[in-house]
CSV table of C-alpha atoms in Angstrom, one decimal:
chain,number,residue,atom,x,y,z
A,1,UNK,CA,-17.2,16.4,-9.6
A,2,UNK,CA,-19.3,13.4,-10.8
A,3,UNK,CA,-18.4,9.8,-11.3
A,4,UNK,CA,-16.2,9.1,-8.4
A,5,UNK,CA,-15.4,10.2,-5.0
A,6,UNK,CA,-14.3,13.6,-4.3
A,7,UNK,CA,-10.6,13.9,-3.6
A,8,UNK,CA,-10.1,15.1,0.0
A,9,UNK,CA,-7.7,17.4,-0.9
A,10,UNK,CA,-9.9,19.2,-3.4
A,11,UNK,CA,-12.6,19.3,-0.4
A,12,UNK,CA,-9.5,20.9,1.5
A,13,UNK,CA,-9.0,23.6,-1.3
A,14,UNK,CA,-12.7,24.4,-1.6
A,15,UNK,CA,-12.9,24.7,2.2
A,16,UNK,CA,-9.7,27.1,2.5
A,17,UNK,CA,-11.4,29.3,-0.4
A,18,UNK,CA,-14.6,29.5,1.4
A,19,UNK,CA,-16.4,27.4,-1.3
A,20,UNK,CA,-19.3,25.1,0.7
A,21,UNK,CA,-19.3,21.5,-0.6
A,22,UNK,CA,-21.6,18.8,0.2
A,23,UNK,CA,-20.8,15.2,-1.1
A,24,UNK,CA,-23.7,13.1,-2.4
A,25,UNK,CA,-24.2,9.7,-3.6
A,26,UNK,CA,-26.1,8.7,-6.9
A,27,UNK,CA,-26.3,7.2,-10.2
A,28,UNK,CA,-28.0,7.5,-13.4
A,29,UNK,CA,-29.9,4.2,-13.1
A,30,UNK,CA,-31.6,6.2,-10.0
A,31,UNK,CA,-32.2,9.7,-11.7
A,32,UNK,CA,-28.7,10.7,-10.4
A,33,UNK,CA,-29.3,11.3,-6.8
A,34,UNK,CA,-29.8,8.9,-3.8
A,35,UNK,CA,-28.2,10.5,-0.7
A,36,UNK,CA,-27.2,14.2,-0.1
A,37,UNK,CA,-24.9,14.0,2.8
A,38,UNK,CA,-27.6,12.3,4.9
A,39,UNK,CA,-30.2,9.5,4.9
A,40,UNK,CA,-31.5,8.3,1.6
A,41,UNK,CA,-33.9,11.0,-0.4
A,42,UNK,CA,-37.5,10.7,0.0
A,43,UNK,CA,-38.9,7.4,-1.7
A,44,UNK,CA,-35.5,6.1,-2.0
A,45,UNK,CA,-34.8,2.9,-0.2
A,46,UNK,CA,-30.7,1.8,0.6
A,47,UNK,CA,-29.5,-1.4,2.1
A,48,UNK,CA,-26.0,-3.2,2.3
A,49,UNK,CA,-26.0,-6.8,0.8
A,50,UNK,CA,-24.3,-9.5,3.0
A,51,UNK,CA,-20.8,-8.8,0.1
A,52,UNK,CA,-21.1,-5.2,1.5
A,53,UNK,CA,-22.7,-3.9,-1.8
A,54,UNK,CA,-25.2,-1.0,-1.9
A,55,UNK,CA,-28.6,-1.6,-3.0
A,56,UNK,CA,-30.9,0.9,-4.1
A,57,UNK,CA,-34.9,0.5,-4.8
A,58,UNK,CA,-37.6,3.2,-5.2
A,59,UNK,CA,-39.6,4.9,-7.8
A,60,UNK,CA,-36.7,6.7,-9.3
A,61,UNK,CA,-34.6,3.4,-10.1
A,62,UNK,CA,-35.0,2.6,-13.9
A,63,UNK,CA,-37.0,-1.0,-14.1
A,64,UNK,CA,-34.6,-2.2,-16.5
A,65,UNK,CA,-31.6,-1.8,-14.4
A,66,UNK,CA,-33.5,-3.3,-11.3
A,67,UNK,CA,-33.4,-7.0,-10.4
A,68,UNK,CA,-36.4,-8.8,-10.5
A,69,UNK,CA,-37.0,-7.9,-6.8
A,70,UNK,CA,-36.9,-4.3,-7.4
A,71,UNK,CA,-33.4,-3.6,-6.1
A,72,UNK,CA,-30.6,-2.0,-8.1
A,73,UNK,CA,-27.1,-3.7,-7.5
A,74,UNK,CA,-24.9,-0.7,-7.9
A,75,UNK,CA,-21.6,-2.2,-8.0
A,76,UNK,CA,-20.5,0.2,-5.1
A,77,UNK,CA,-19.7,-0.8,-1.6
A,78,UNK,CA,-20.7,0.9,1.3
A,79,UNK,CA,-21.9,0.8,4.9
A,80,UNK,CA,-25.0,2.5,6.5
A,81,UNK,CA,-24.6,3.8,10.2
A,82,UNK,CA,-27.3,3.7,12.9
A,83,UNK,CA,-29.1,6.9,11.5
A,84,UNK,CA,-29.3,5.7,7.8
A,85,UNK,CA,-26.4,7.9,6.7
A,86,UNK,CA,-24.5,6.1,3.7
A,87,UNK,CA,-20.7,6.2,3.4
A,88,UNK,CA,-19.5,5.0,0.2
A,89,UNK,CA,-16.2,2.8,0.7
A,90,UNK,CA,-15.2,1.8,-2.7
A,91,UNK,CA,-16.2,-0.2,-6.1
A,92,UNK,CA,-16.9,-4.1,-6.0
A,93,UNK,CA,-14.7,-4.4,-9.2
A,94,UNK,CA,-11.6,-2.6,-7.4
A,95,UNK,CA,-11.8,-5.0,-4.4
A,96,UNK,CA,-8.6,-6.6,-3.7
A,97,UNK,CA,-8.8,-10.4,-2.3
A,98,UNK,CA,-5.6,-11.0,-0.2
A,99,UNK,CA,-5.7,-14.3,1.9
A,100,UNK,CA,-9.5,-14.5,1.8
A,101,UNK,CA,-10.1,-11.2,3.1
A,102,UNK,CA,-11.3,-8.1,1.2
A,103,UNK,CA,-9.7,-4.8,0.8
A,104,UNK,CA,-11.7,-1.8,-0.6
A,105,UNK,CA,-8.6,0.5,-2.2
A,106,UNK,CA,-10.3,3.7,-1.5
A,107,UNK,CA,-10.3,3.1,2.6
A,108,UNK,CA,-6.5,2.6,2.3
A,109,UNK,CA,-6.0,5.5,0.0
A,110,UNK,CA,-8.0,7.6,2.3
A,111,UNK,CA,-5.4,6.6,5.4
A,112,UNK,CA,-2.5,7.4,3.1
A,113,UNK,CA,-4.1,10.6,2.1
A,114,UNK,CA,-4.1,11.5,5.6
A,115,UNK,CA,-0.6,11.3,6.0
A,116,UNK,CA,0.9,15.0,6.0
A,117,UNK,CA,3.7,14.2,3.0
A,118,UNK,CA,1.1,12.4,0.8
A,119,UNK,CA,-0.6,14.7,-2.0
A,120,UNK,CA,-2.2,11.4,-3.7
A,121,UNK,CA,-2.3,7.7,-3.2
A,122,UNK,CA,-3.4,4.7,-5.6
A,123,UNK,CA,-4.0,1.3,-4.2
A,124,UNK,CA,-4.1,-1.8,-6.4
A,125,UNK,CA,-3.9,-5.3,-6.1
A,126,UNK,CA,-0.9,-7.3,-7.7
A,127,UNK,CA,-0.9,-11.2,-8.2
A,128,UNK,CA,0.7,-13.3,-5.4
A,129,UNK,CA,1.2,-17.0,-5.7
A,130,UNK,CA,0.4,-17.6,-2.0
A,131,UNK,CA,-2.2,-14.8,-0.8
A,132,UNK,CA,-4.0,-14.5,-4.2
A,133,UNK,CA,-3.4,-10.9,-4.3
A,134,UNK,CA,-0.9,-8.3,-2.5
A,135,UNK,CA,-1.9,-4.8,-1.3
A,136,UNK,CA,0.4,-2.0,-3.2
A,137,UNK,CA,0.2,1.5,-3.1
A,138,UNK,CA,1.5,4.1,-5.6
A,139,UNK,CA,2.4,7.3,-3.8
A,140,UNK,CA,2.7,10.7,-5.1
A,141,UNK,CA,4.7,13.1,-2.3
A,142,UNK,CA,3.6,16.9,-1.8
A,143,UNK,CA,6.3,19.2,-3.2
A,144,UNK,CA,9.1,19.3,-0.5
A,145,UNK,CA,7.7,16.6,1.4
A,146,UNK,CA,9.8,13.5,2.4
A,147,UNK,CA,8.5,10.2,3.7
A,148,UNK,CA,9.9,6.6,3.8
A,149,UNK,CA,8.2,3.4,3.0
A,150,UNK,CA,8.7,2.6,6.7
A,151,UNK,CA,6.8,5.6,7.7
A,152,UNK,CA,4.0,5.0,5.5
A,153,UNK,CA,3.8,1.6,6.7
A,154,UNK,CA,3.6,2.7,10.1
A,155,UNK,CA,0.8,5.3,9.4
A,156,UNK,CA,-1.0,2.5,8.0
A,157,UNK,CA,-0.6,-0.1,10.7
A,158,UNK,CA,-1.9,2.2,13.2
A,159,UNK,CA,-4.9,2.8,11.4
A,160,UNK,CA,-5.9,-0.1,9.4
A,161,UNK,CA,-6.3,-4.2,9.8
A,162,UNK,CA,-3.2,-5.7,9.3
A,163,UNK,CA,-4.3,-7.7,5.7
A,164,UNK,CA,-5.1,-3.8,4.4
A,165,UNK,CA,-1.5,-2.4,5.1
A,166,UNK,CA,0.3,-2.1,1.4
A,167,UNK,CA,2.8,-4.6,1.3
A,168,UNK,CA,4.9,-2.6,-1.3
A,169,UNK,CA,5.1,1.0,-2.0
A,170,UNK,CA,6.1,2.8,-4.9
A,171,UNK,CA,6.7,6.5,-5.1
A,172,UNK,CA,5.8,8.4,-8.3
A,173,UNK,CA,5.6,11.8,-9.6
A,174,UNK,CA,1.9,11.3,-10.7
A,175,UNK,CA,-0.9,8.4,-10.8
A,176,UNK,CA,-2.3,7.1,-14.1
A,177,UNK,CA,-5.5,8.8,-14.6
A,178,UNK,CA,-8.3,8.0,-17.5
A,179,UNK,CA,-9.6,10.9,-19.7
A,180,UNK,CA,-12.3,11.7,-17.2
A,181,UNK,CA,-9.7,12.2,-14.4
A,182,UNK,CA,-10.3,8.9,-12.5
A,183,UNK,CA,-7.4,6.7,-11.1
A,184,UNK,CA,-6.7,4.4,-13.4
A,185,UNK,CA,-6.1,1.1,-11.4
A,186,UNK,CA,-5.2,-1.1,-14.6
A,187,UNK,CA,-2.3,1.0,-15.3
A,188,UNK,CA,-1.0,1.4,-11.6
A,189,UNK,CA,1.6,-1.3,-11.8
A,190,UNK,CA,3.5,0.6,-14.7
């Protein structure tokens, strides 16, 4: 899978079938790979700026793509742990700003996807005159599964900061996707 995060359900299917899978992070401007499930690859440097954006530098970064200081601003959000292992949390363009707080939809989607009744979840922002945006979620349930808005809200409340909990849930038979299979956040409200 390339071009986006691998859905947890696909990782589970691979594990269930005995197929080893390793998550990696990379982008074309950095010769494809930056990490392979651990610290940055040889000669590659990774850091997180004050906004949470992943920056990459090194000889594999295309000079035309890097800023004057040599760092490539990826447009991806992430965190580095104490050992230098990178976790990608979302895209800067997808960030929901609610009441001045930033919410990465991928973080909320992962929490929702961990609910036993949820097959897929898509999280997006909807305009709000008081908060700027409100967090909303579109949910696809597993065949035969049931869940209520209250159950999903409680599931999120015990795992997320209050401002990250969706204020609106919408149940759906599917999520809108692009031709390449990525979640189409622009089409979520429909």
